[in-house]
Backbone as numpy.savetxt, mean C-alpha at the origin, in Angstrom:
# Nx Ny Nz CAx CAy CAz Cx Cy Cz
33.74 -12.21 -8.07 32.29 -12.46 -8.01 31.64 -11.40 -7.13
30.53 -10.85 -7.59 29.81 -9.86 -6.80 29.27 -10.49 -5.53
29.27 -9.70 -4.45 28.82 -10.22 -3.16 27.39 -10.73 -3.21
26.50 -10.04 -3.99 25.10 -10.44 -3.99 24.90 -11.81 -4.64
25.84 -12.22 -5.49 25.72 -13.54 -6.10 25.99 -14.66 -5.09
26.75 -14.34 -4.07 27.02 -15.31 -3.01 25.80 -15.50 -2.11
25.07 -14.41 -1.91 23.88 -14.44 -1.07 22.77 -13.61 -1.73
22.19 -14.10 -2.82 21.19 -13.30 -3.53 19.97 -12.94 -2.69
19.62 -13.76 -1.71 18.46 -13.45 -0.87 18.70 -12.23 0.02
19.98 -11.84 0.15 20.28 -10.65 0.95 19.70 -9.40 0.31
19.40 -9.46 -0.98 18.77 -8.32 -1.66 17.40 -8.00 -1.07
16.77 -8.99 -0.44 15.43 -8.81 0.11 15.45 -8.60 1.63
16.62 -8.44 2.19 16.76 -8.32 3.64 16.40 -6.91 4.10
15.38 -6.79 4.95 15.02 -5.48 5.50 15.09 -5.50 7.03
15.80 -6.47 7.58 15.92 -6.56 9.04 16.50 -5.27 9.60
15.83 -4.72 10.62 16.29 -3.50 11.25 15.83 -2.22 10.59
15.25 -2.31 9.41 14.74 -1.11 8.74 13.50 -0.60 9.48
13.30 0.71 9.43 12.16 1.34 10.10 11.08 1.64 9.07
9.91 1.05 9.25 8.82 1.17 8.28 7.59 1.80 8.91
6.97 2.71 8.19 5.67 3.28 8.56 4.62 2.67 7.64
3.54 2.19 8.22 2.41 1.66 7.44 1.16 2.39 7.88
0.56 3.18 6.98 -0.72 3.80 7.29 -1.85 2.88 6.85
-3.02 3.04 7.46 -4.13 2.15 7.15 -3.87 0.74 7.64
-3.16 0.64 8.78 -2.72 -0.67 9.27 -3.86 -1.53 9.81
-5.05 -0.97 9.91 -6.20 -1.76 10.36 -6.97 -2.36 9.19
-6.66 -1.94 7.96 -7.35 -2.46 6.79 -6.72 -3.75 6.30
-7.33 -4.35 5.30 -6.88 -5.66 4.82 -5.44 -5.62 4.33
-5.11 -4.69 3.43 -3.75 -4.63 2.92 -2.79 -4.08 3.96
-3.22 -3.09 4.72 -2.35 -2.50 5.73 -1.95 -3.49 6.81
-2.92 -4.29 7.27 -2.62 -5.30 8.28 -1.68 -6.36 7.71
-1.94 -6.77 6.47 -1.07 -7.74 5.81 0.34 -7.18 5.65
0.44 -5.95 5.16 1.75 -5.33 4.96 2.51 -5.23 6.28
1.82 -4.87 7.34 2.46 -4.75 8.65 3.04 -6.09 9.08
2.27 -7.15 8.91 2.74 -8.46 9.35 3.85 -9.01 8.45
3.78 -8.74 7.15 4.85 -9.17 6.25 6.17 -8.50 6.64
6.13 -7.20 6.87 7.35 -6.48 7.23 7.83 -6.86 8.62
6.87 -7.14 9.52 7.25 -7.61 10.86 7.99 -8.93 10.77
7.45 -9.85 9.98 8.08 -11.16 9.83 9.43 -11.08 9.16
9.64 -10.00 8.39 10.92 -9.82 7.70 11.94 -9.08 8.57
11.55 -8.72 9.78 12.50 -8.13 10.72 12.53 -6.63 10.80
11.56 -5.94 10.18 11.53 -4.47 10.25 10.99 -3.99 11.59
11.36 -2.76 11.95 10.76 -2.07 13.08 9.59 -1.26 12.55
8.47 -1.30 13.22 7.24 -0.77 12.63 6.62 0.38 13.41
6.19 1.39 12.66 5.26 2.39 13.16 3.99 2.18 12.36
2.97 1.62 13.00 1.73 1.32 12.29 0.67 2.35 12.69
-0.10 2.78 11.70 -0.99 3.91 11.86 -2.40 3.54 11.43
-3.38 3.84 12.26 -4.78 3.60 11.89 -5.69 4.44 12.78
-6.89 4.73 12.27 -7.85 5.52 13.03 -8.64 4.71 14.03
-8.79 3.42 13.79 -9.52 2.54 14.70 -8.56 1.99 15.75
-8.73 2.41 16.99 -7.81 2.01 18.06 -7.82 0.50 18.28
-9.00 -0.10 18.27 -9.11 -1.54 18.53 -8.43 -2.34 17.42
-8.76 -2.02 16.16 -8.16 -2.75 15.04 -6.66 -2.51 14.98
-6.22 -1.31 15.34 -4.80 -0.99 15.36 -4.07 -1.88 16.36
-4.65 -2.02 17.54 -4.00 -2.85 18.56 -3.98 -4.32 18.16
-5.02 -4.76 17.44 -5.02 -6.14 16.94 -3.85 -6.37 15.98
-3.64 -5.41 15.08 -2.53 -5.53 14.15 -1.20 -5.46 14.88
-1.11 -4.55 15.85 0.13 -4.42 16.63 0.45 -5.72 17.36
-0.56 -6.33 17.95 -0.35 -7.58 18.68 0.14 -8.69 17.74
-0.46 -8.75 16.54 -0.03 -9.77 15.56 1.41 -9.55 15.14
1.82 -8.29 15.00 3.19 -7.98 14.59 4.17 -8.28 15.72
3.77 -8.00 16.94 4.65 -8.31 18.08 4.83 -9.81 18.24
3.80 -10.56 17.94 3.93 -12.02 18.00 4.95 -12.53 16.99
5.15 -11.76 15.92 6.14 -12.11 14.90 7.53 -11.60 15.26
7.64 -10.98 16.43 8.94 -10.54 16.93 9.31 -9.11 16.63
8.37 -8.31 16.11 8.70 -6.95 15.71 8.58 -5.96 16.87
9.42 -4.93 16.83 9.22 -3.76 17.69 8.16 -2.91 17.00
7.15 -2.49 17.76 6.01 -1.81 17.15 5.66 -0.54 17.92
5.50 0.54 17.19 4.92 1.78 17.71 3.55 1.93 17.06
2.48 1.82 17.85 1.12 1.94 17.33 0.67 3.39 17.46
0.33 4.01 16.34 -0.06 5.42 16.31 -1.53 5.52 15.90
-2.37 5.87 16.84 -3.81 5.98 16.61 -4.11 7.33 15.95
-4.06 7.36 14.63 -4.23 8.62 13.89 -4.61 8.31 12.46
-5.01 9.34 11.76 -5.26 9.25 10.32 -4.39 10.30 9.62
-3.88 10.01 8.45 -3.05 10.99 7.72 -3.93 12.03 7.02
-4.74 12.72 7.80 -5.82 13.53 7.25 -5.40 14.93 6.83
-4.27 15.43 7.35 -3.80 16.76 6.96 -2.30 16.84 7.19
-1.73 17.98 6.86 -0.28 18.13 6.95 0.23 17.91 8.36
-0.46 18.49 9.35 -0.01 18.37 10.74 -0.03 16.92 11.20
-1.08 16.19 10.83 -1.19 14.79 11.24 -0.07 13.95 10.64
0.24 14.19 9.38 1.31 13.44 8.72 2.67 13.77 9.31
2.91 15.04 9.60 4.17 15.42 10.23 4.29 14.79 11.61
3.17 14.70 12.34 3.20 14.09 13.68 3.52 12.60 13.60
3.00 11.93 12.58 3.30 10.50 12.38 4.80 10.29 12.18
5.40 11.14 11.36 6.84 11.05 11.12 7.60 11.34 12.41
7.19 12.37 13.13 7.89 12.76 14.36 7.85 11.66 15.41
6.68 11.02 15.57 6.56 9.95 16.56 7.43 8.75 16.17
7.50 8.48 14.86 8.33 7.37 14.40 9.81 7.64 14.66
10.25 8.85 14.34 11.65 9.22 14.54 11.98 9.26 16.02
11.05 9.73 16.83 11.27 9.77 18.27 11.49 8.37 18.83
10.74 7.38 18.30 10.86 6.01 18.80 12.06 5.28 18.19
12.24 5.42 16.87 13.22 4.58 16.18 14.42 5.34 15.58
14.34 6.67 15.55 15.48 7.45 15.10 15.55 7.78 13.63
14.70 7.14 12.80 14.76 7.37 11.36 13.53 6.77 10.69
13.42 6.97 9.37 12.39 6.34 8.55 13.05 5.81 7.29
12.90 4.51 7.03 13.47 3.90 5.83 12.42 3.51 4.80
11.22 3.18 5.27 10.17 2.64 4.40 8.85 3.31 4.73
8.10 3.66 3.71 6.71 4.12 3.88 5.81 3.28 3.01
4.77 2.71 3.62 3.73 2.01 2.89 2.41 2.71 3.18
1.81 3.31 2.16 0.53 3.99 2.32 -0.57 3.02 1.93
-1.22 2.45 2.93 -2.29 1.48 2.68 -3.65 2.03 3.07
-3.69 3.26 3.53 -4.97 3.87 3.90 -5.72 4.33 2.65
-7.03 4.39 2.74 -7.85 4.82 1.61 -9.27 4.35 1.75
-10.08 4.62 0.73 -11.49 4.21 0.79 -12.08 4.13 -0.61
-13.27 3.55 -0.67 -14.05 3.51 -1.90 -15.47 3.95 -1.57
-16.15 4.46 -2.54 -17.55 4.86 -2.40 -18.17 4.65 -3.78
-19.03 3.64 -3.89 -19.57 3.25 -5.19 -20.94 3.85 -5.41
-21.08 4.59 -6.49 -22.37 5.16 -6.89 -22.25 5.67 -8.31
-23.35 5.57 -9.06 -23.35 6.15 -10.41 -23.15 7.66 -10.29
-22.51 8.24 -11.27 -22.09 9.64 -11.17 -23.28 10.58 -10.93
-24.42 10.28 -11.54 -25.58 11.16 -11.36 -26.20 11.03 -9.97
-25.80 10.00 -9.25 -26.34 9.78 -7.91 -25.33 10.10 -6.81
-24.14 10.51 -7.20 -23.08 10.81 -6.23 -22.95 12.31 -6.03
-23.10 12.74 -4.81 -22.90 14.16 -4.50 -21.42 14.51 -4.63
-21.11 15.72 -5.07 -19.71 16.11 -5.20 -18.89 15.89 -3.93
-19.52 16.09 -2.79 -18.79 15.91 -1.52 -18.30 14.48 -1.35
-19.09 13.51 -1.82 -18.67 12.11 -1.73 -17.49 11.83 -2.64
-17.52 12.41 -3.84 -16.39 12.27 -4.77 -15.12 12.85 -4.16
-15.23 14.04 -3.60 -14.07 14.71 -3.02 -13.54 13.97 -1.80
-14.42 13.31 -1.07 -14.01 12.54 0.10 -13.11 11.37 -0.32
-13.48 10.68 -1.39 -12.65 9.58 -1.89 -11.32 10.12 -2.40
-11.35 11.22 -3.12 -10.12 11.81 -3.63 -9.20 12.23 -2.49
-9.77 12.77 -1.43 -8.97 13.18 -0.29 -8.30 11.97 0.37
-9.10 10.92 0.62 -8.58 9.74 1.31 -7.51 9.03 0.50
-7.70 8.94 -0.80 -6.81 8.13 -1.63 -5.67 8.92 -2.27
-5.94 10.17 -2.60 -4.95 10.96 -3.33 -4.22 11.95 -2.41
-4.99 12.86 -1.82 -4.36 13.91 -1.01 -3.59 13.33 0.16
-4.17 12.34 0.83 -3.49 11.77 1.99 -2.25 10.97 1.57
-2.27 10.32 0.42 -1.07 9.66 -0.10 0.01 10.69 -0.38
-0.38 11.81 -1.00 0.55 12.89 -1.32 1.15 13.48 -0.05
0.31 13.70 0.96 0.78 14.29 2.21 1.76 13.37 2.94
1.46 12.07 2.97 2.36 11.14 3.64 3.68 11.01 2.88
3.62 10.96 1.56 4.84 10.90 0.76 5.68 12.16 0.99
5.02 13.29 1.08 5.72 14.57 1.31 6.41 14.57 2.67
5.68 14.17 3.70 6.24 14.19 5.06 7.39 13.19 5.19
7.18 11.98 4.70 8.23 10.96 4.78 9.41 11.33 3.90
9.12 11.92 2.75 10.18 12.32 1.84 11.11 13.34 2.45
10.57 14.30 3.17 11.41 15.30 3.82 12.36 14.64 4.82
11.84 13.66 5.56 12.69 12.95 6.52 13.76 12.13 5.81
13.38 11.42 4.77 14.35 10.59 4.04 15.41 11.45 3.37
14.99 12.56 2.78 15.96 13.45 2.13 16.95 14.00 3.16
16.45 14.33 4.34 17.32 14.82 5.40 18.32 13.78 5.87
17.90 12.51 5.87 18.80 11.44 6.27 19.89 11.21 5.22
19.54 11.46 3.95 20.51 11.37 2.88 20.93 9.96 2.51
20.10 8.97 2.83 20.46 7.58 2.56 19.41 6.86 1.72
18.57 7.62 1.04 17.52 7.02 0.22 16.36 6.53 1.06
15.55 5.67 0.47 14.37 5.14 1.16 13.46 4.45 0.16
12.43 3.85 0.70 11.47 3.11 -0.12 10.05 3.57 0.20
9.29 3.91 -0.84 7.88 4.25 -0.67 7.03 3.36 -1.56
5.93 2.86 -0.98 4.98 2.05 -1.73 3.59 2.63 -1.50
2.96 3.07 -2.56 1.60 3.60 -2.49 0.61 2.51 -2.91
-0.64 2.67 -2.49 -1.66 1.66 -2.79 -2.50 2.12 -3.97
-2.33 1.45 -5.09 -3.13 1.72 -6.27 -4.13 0.59 -6.46
-4.58 0.39 -7.67 -5.57 -0.63 -7.98 -5.59 -0.83 -9.49
-6.04 -2.00 -9.92 -6.28 -2.20 -11.34 -7.27 -1.17 -11.87
-8.09 -0.61 -10.98 -9.07 0.41 -11.38 -8.43 1.75 -11.69
-7.14 1.90 -11.41 -6.44 3.09 -11.86 -6.17 3.06 -13.34
-6.23 1.87 -13.92 -6.01 1.68 -15.35 -7.29 1.38 -16.10
-8.19 0.63 -15.46 -9.41 0.17 -16.10 -10.65 0.76 -15.45
-11.65 1.05 -16.25 -12.91 1.54 -15.73 -13.77 0.41 -15.19
-14.96 0.77 -14.70 -15.89 -0.22 -14.15 -17.30 0.35 -14.31
-18.25 -0.46 -14.73 -19.60 0.06 -15.00 -20.48 0.28 -13.77
-20.01 -0.15 -12.60 -20.90 -0.16 -11.43 -20.93 1.15 -10.64
-20.21 2.17 -11.08 -20.22 3.43 -10.34 -18.91 3.70 -9.64
-17.82 3.61 -10.38 -16.49 3.72 -9.80 -15.76 5.00 -10.24
-16.47 6.06 -10.60 -15.78 7.25 -11.10 -14.83 7.81 -10.06
-15.24 7.85 -8.81 -14.39 8.41 -7.76 -13.17 7.52 -7.53
-13.40 6.23 -7.41 -12.32 5.30 -7.11 -11.33 5.22 -8.27
-11.85 5.08 -9.48 -10.96 4.99 -10.65 -10.13 6.26 -10.80
-10.77 7.41 -10.62 -10.04 8.67 -10.74 -8.97 8.78 -9.67
-9.29 8.35 -8.46 -8.33 8.47 -7.36 -7.13 7.57 -7.56
-7.36 6.35 -8.03 -6.23 5.44 -8.22 -5.39 5.82 -9.44
-6.01 6.38 -10.47 -5.23 6.91 -11.59 -4.34 8.05 -11.12
-4.84 8.85 -10.19 -4.04 9.95 -9.62 -2.89 9.41 -8.78
-3.13 8.35 -8.03 -2.04 7.72 -7.27 -0.94 7.24 -8.22
-1.34 6.66 -9.35 -0.35 6.24 -10.34 0.44 7.44 -10.85
-0.23 8.56 -11.03 0.44 9.77 -11.49 1.43 10.30 -10.47
1.04 10.29 -9.20 1.96 10.70 -8.13 3.18 9.79 -8.11
2.94 8.50 -8.28 4.03 7.52 -8.28 5.04 7.82 -9.38
4.53 8.07 -10.59 5.43 8.38 -11.70 6.18 9.68 -11.47
5.46 10.70 -11.01 6.07 12.02 -10.83 7.15 11.99 -9.76
6.88 11.33 -8.64 7.88 11.27 -7.58 9.04 10.36 -7.96
8.75 9.32 -8.75 9.84 8.50 -9.25 10.84 9.34 -10.03
10.33 10.28 -10.81 11.20 11.20 -11.56 11.84 12.23 -10.65
11.04 12.82 -9.77 11.51 13.91 -8.91 12.62 13.46 -7.96
12.49 12.26 -7.43 13.44 11.77 -6.43 14.38 10.70 -6.98
14.40 10.53 -8.30 15.19 9.45 -8.88 16.64 9.45 -8.49
17.25 10.64 -8.40 18.68 10.73 -8.13 19.01 10.70 -6.64
17.99 10.63 -5.79 18.21 10.74 -4.34 18.37 9.39 -3.64
18.05 8.31 -4.34 18.04 7.00 -3.69 16.70 6.62 -3.11
15.73 7.53 -3.18 14.36 7.22 -2.74 13.61 6.65 -3.93
13.07 5.44 -3.78 12.25 4.87 -4.84 10.78 4.98 -4.45
9.95 5.25 -5.42 8.51 5.39 -5.21 7.79 4.51 -6.21
7.09 3.51 -5.73 6.34 2.59 -6.58 4.96 2.34 -5.99
4.09 1.72 -6.76 2.75 1.41 -6.29 2.41 -0.05 -6.56
1.62 -0.62 -5.68 1.05 -1.94 -5.90 -0.40 -1.77 -6.30
-0.79 -2.47 -7.36 -2.15 -2.34 -7.88 -2.79 -3.72 -7.99
-3.48 -4.15 -6.95 -4.14 -5.46 -7.01 -5.49 -5.37 -7.70
-6.00 -6.52 -8.05 -7.41 -6.64 -8.36 -8.06 -7.29 -7.14
-9.13 -8.03 -7.30 -9.82 -8.62 -6.14 -8.92 -9.64 -5.44
-8.69 -9.43 -4.14 -8.00 -10.44 -3.35 -8.78 -10.66 -2.05
-8.53 -11.78 -1.44 -9.31 -12.19 -0.27 -9.10 -11.22 0.90
-10.21 -10.69 1.40 -10.21 -9.79 2.55 -11.60 -9.81 3.15
-11.80 -9.21 4.31 -13.15 -9.18 4.88 -14.18 -8.55 3.95
-13.76 -7.57 3.15 -14.70 -6.89 2.25 -15.08 -7.73 1.04
-14.19 -8.64 0.65 -14.45 -9.43 -0.56 -14.74 -10.90 -0.26
-14.85 -11.25 1.01 -15.03 -12.66 1.40 -16.22 -13.29 0.70
-17.27 -12.49 0.47 -18.48 -13.02 -0.14 -18.22 -13.56 -1.55
-17.23 -13.00 -2.25 -16.94 -13.45 -3.61 -16.30 -14.84 -3.64
-15.77 -15.27 -2.51 -15.12 -16.58 -2.43 -16.09 -17.68 -1.97
-17.32 -17.28 -1.66 -18.30 -18.24 -1.16 -18.93 -19.04 -2.29
-19.72 -20.06 -1.92 -20.36 -20.93 -2.91 -21.83 -20.59 -3.14
-22.21 -19.37 -2.79 -23.59 -18.95 -3.04 -23.78 -18.72 -4.54
-25.03 -18.73 -4.97 -25.32 -18.55 -6.40 -24.83 -17.19 -6.88
-25.07 -16.15 -6.09 -24.64 -14.81 -6.48 -23.13 -14.73 -6.59
-22.43 -15.29 -5.60 -20.96 -15.25 -5.62 -20.41 -16.01 -6.82
-21.00 -17.15 -7.11 -20.52 -17.95 -8.24 -20.73 -17.21 -9.56
-21.86 -16.53 -9.69 -22.15 -15.78 -10.92 -21.17 -14.63 -11.10
-20.97 -13.86 -10.01 -20.04 -12.73 -10.08 -18.63 -13.21 -10.33
-18.25 -14.26 -9.64 -16.89 -14.79 -9.76 -16.63 -15.32 -11.18
-17.59 -16.01 -11.74 -17.42 -16.55 -13.09 -17.21 -15.44 -14.11
-18.00 -14.38 -13.99 -17.86 -13.27 -14.91 -16.52 -12.58 -14.77
-16.07 -12.42 -13.53 -14.80 -11.76 -13.29 -13.63 -12.62 -13.76
-13.67 -13.90 -13.43 -12.55 -14.78 -13.75 -12.38 -15.01 -15.25
-13.42 -14.71 -16.01 -13.29 -14.81 -17.47 -12.25 -13.83 -18.00
-11.94 -12.80 -17.20 -10.96 -11.79 -17.58 -9.60 -12.00 -16.92
-9.47 -13.02 -16.06 -8.23 -13.22 -15.30 -7.49 -14.45 -15.84
-6.39 -14.27 -16.56 -5.67 -15.41 -17.13 -5.28 -16.48 -16.12
-4.95 -16.09 -14.89 -4.58 -17.08 -13.88 -5.76 -17.91 -13.40
-6.97 -17.46 -13.67 -8.15 -18.25 -13.39 -8.56 -18.36 -11.94
-8.12 -17.43 -11.11 -8.52 -17.44 -9.70 -8.47 -16.03 -9.15
-9.09 -15.85 -7.98 -9.00 -14.58 -7.28 -7.69 -14.52 -6.49
-7.32 -13.33 -6.06 -6.06 -13.15 -5.36 -6.13 -13.58 -3.90
-4.99 -14.02 -3.39 -4.84 -14.36 -1.99 -3.84 -13.39 -1.36
-3.89 -13.22 -0.04 -2.98 -12.27 0.61 -1.52 -12.48 0.25
-1.08 -13.73 0.15 0.33 -13.98 -0.16 0.72 -13.49 -1.54
-0.27 -13.27 -2.41 0.03 -12.75 -3.74 0.49 -11.30 -3.69
0.19 -10.60 -2.59 0.64 -9.23 -2.41 1.92 -9.15 -1.58
2.18 -10.20 -0.79 3.32 -10.18 0.12 4.65 -10.12 -0.63
4.79 -10.95 -1.66 6.04 -10.97 -2.43 6.34 -9.65 -3.12
5.37 -9.09 -3.87 5.62 -7.79 -4.50 5.96 -6.70 -3.49
5.30 -6.72 -2.33 5.59 -5.70 -1.32 7.03 -5.82 -0.83
7.45 -7.04 -0.50 8.81 -7.23 0.00 9.84 -6.81 -1.04
9.56 -7.10 -2.29 10.44 -6.66 -3.38 10.57 -5.15 -3.41
9.44 -4.45 -3.32 9.44 -3.00 -3.49 10.03 -2.25 -2.30
10.08 -2.87 -1.12 10.65 -2.18 0.05 12.09 -2.59 0.33
12.65 -3.44 -0.52 13.99 -3.95 -0.27 14.97 -3.48 -1.34
16.24 -3.79 -1.12 17.31 -3.42 -2.05 17.10 -4.05 -3.42
16.33 -5.13 -3.47 16.09 -5.82 -4.74 15.47 -4.91 -5.78
14.76 -3.87 -5.34 14.06 -2.98 -6.27 14.76 -1.63 -6.43
16.05 -1.54 -6.11 16.74 -0.25 -6.15 16.71 0.42 -7.52
16.59 -0.34 -8.59 16.58 0.25 -9.94 15.17 0.40 -10.49
14.18 0.19 -9.63 12.78 0.33 -10.02 12.19 1.54 -9.30
11.68 2.50 -10.06 10.98 3.61 -9.44 9.99 4.20 -10.44
8.91 4.75 -9.91 7.86 5.31 -10.76 6.95 4.28 -11.38
7.04 3.03 -10.91 6.27 1.94 -11.50 5.00 1.62 -10.70
3.99 1.17 -11.41 2.81 0.56 -10.79 2.85 -0.92 -11.09
2.96 -1.72 -10.05 3.08 -3.17 -10.19 1.71 -3.82 -10.01
1.21 -4.43 -11.08 -0.13 -5.02 -11.06 -0.09 -6.44 -10.53
-0.59 -6.61 -9.32 -0.71 -7.93 -8.71 -2.13 -8.42 -8.99
-2.35 -8.89 -10.23 -3.73 -9.07 -10.68 -3.97 -10.36 -11.47
-3.03 -11.29 -11.44 -3.22 -12.53 -12.17 -3.34 -12.37 -13.67
-2.84 -11.24 -14.18 -2.92 -10.98 -15.62 -4.16 -10.22 -16.05
-4.97 -9.76 -15.10 -6.24 -9.10 -15.41 -6.05 -7.91 -16.34
-5.02 -7.10 -16.10 -4.82 -5.90 -16.92 -4.03 -6.17 -18.20
-3.61 -7.44 -18.38 -2.82 -7.76 -19.57 -3.68 -8.04 -20.80
-4.95 -8.39 -20.57 -5.80 -8.77 -21.67 -6.75 -7.67 -22.12
């Protein structure tokens, strides 16, 4: 009998693994940090907001995790290399990378200056590429594989009429990076996948969960496209994340996993 059949939950064990989470002050980044903390990982959490970063660090420490809080943004090659260096200096290695940093800027294309478009592309695409590159060099040097999870969106597959050209283009590019690196690093033991949620509960979307007339109208229209019939909750992202950063997903790479209640299926 295979060992994993005796203890199948061991496939999801990441205790002692060293994880970097960028965008740790944002909704998904903070959630990802706490999920991995609760699962026993050692964390290097990264964010530009010092106060929000410390809040996330404190929450992770309460869950028993060792935490290195890095007040930075993955804005260029040097910054990304420094994030890796600080992590290795503290913990000796890098096993997991979760890129949760990014942004959106909504405007109709004729009303959006090119600089605003490029800003979204930089935050979502270039910075994801730079962090994957920096972490990849470290993982390849270690020679023991690794796990990377990039932050995509249902908008990488589907358009939106409200002025999402920058966001949709950026998330489609993240999906492309995910596929390309899945192929490029397939034989190395490094897996690269993306999580693509639709609307889930966060400070930015809290209004959609309210009982106001506007929220009910918007929610009704949106839920008509969601087979599960509800908006997403944080725990709906926790399971997919743990799967993608653990041994359970060793044969999965180059995939975009839609945590969307079936939204992209119809």
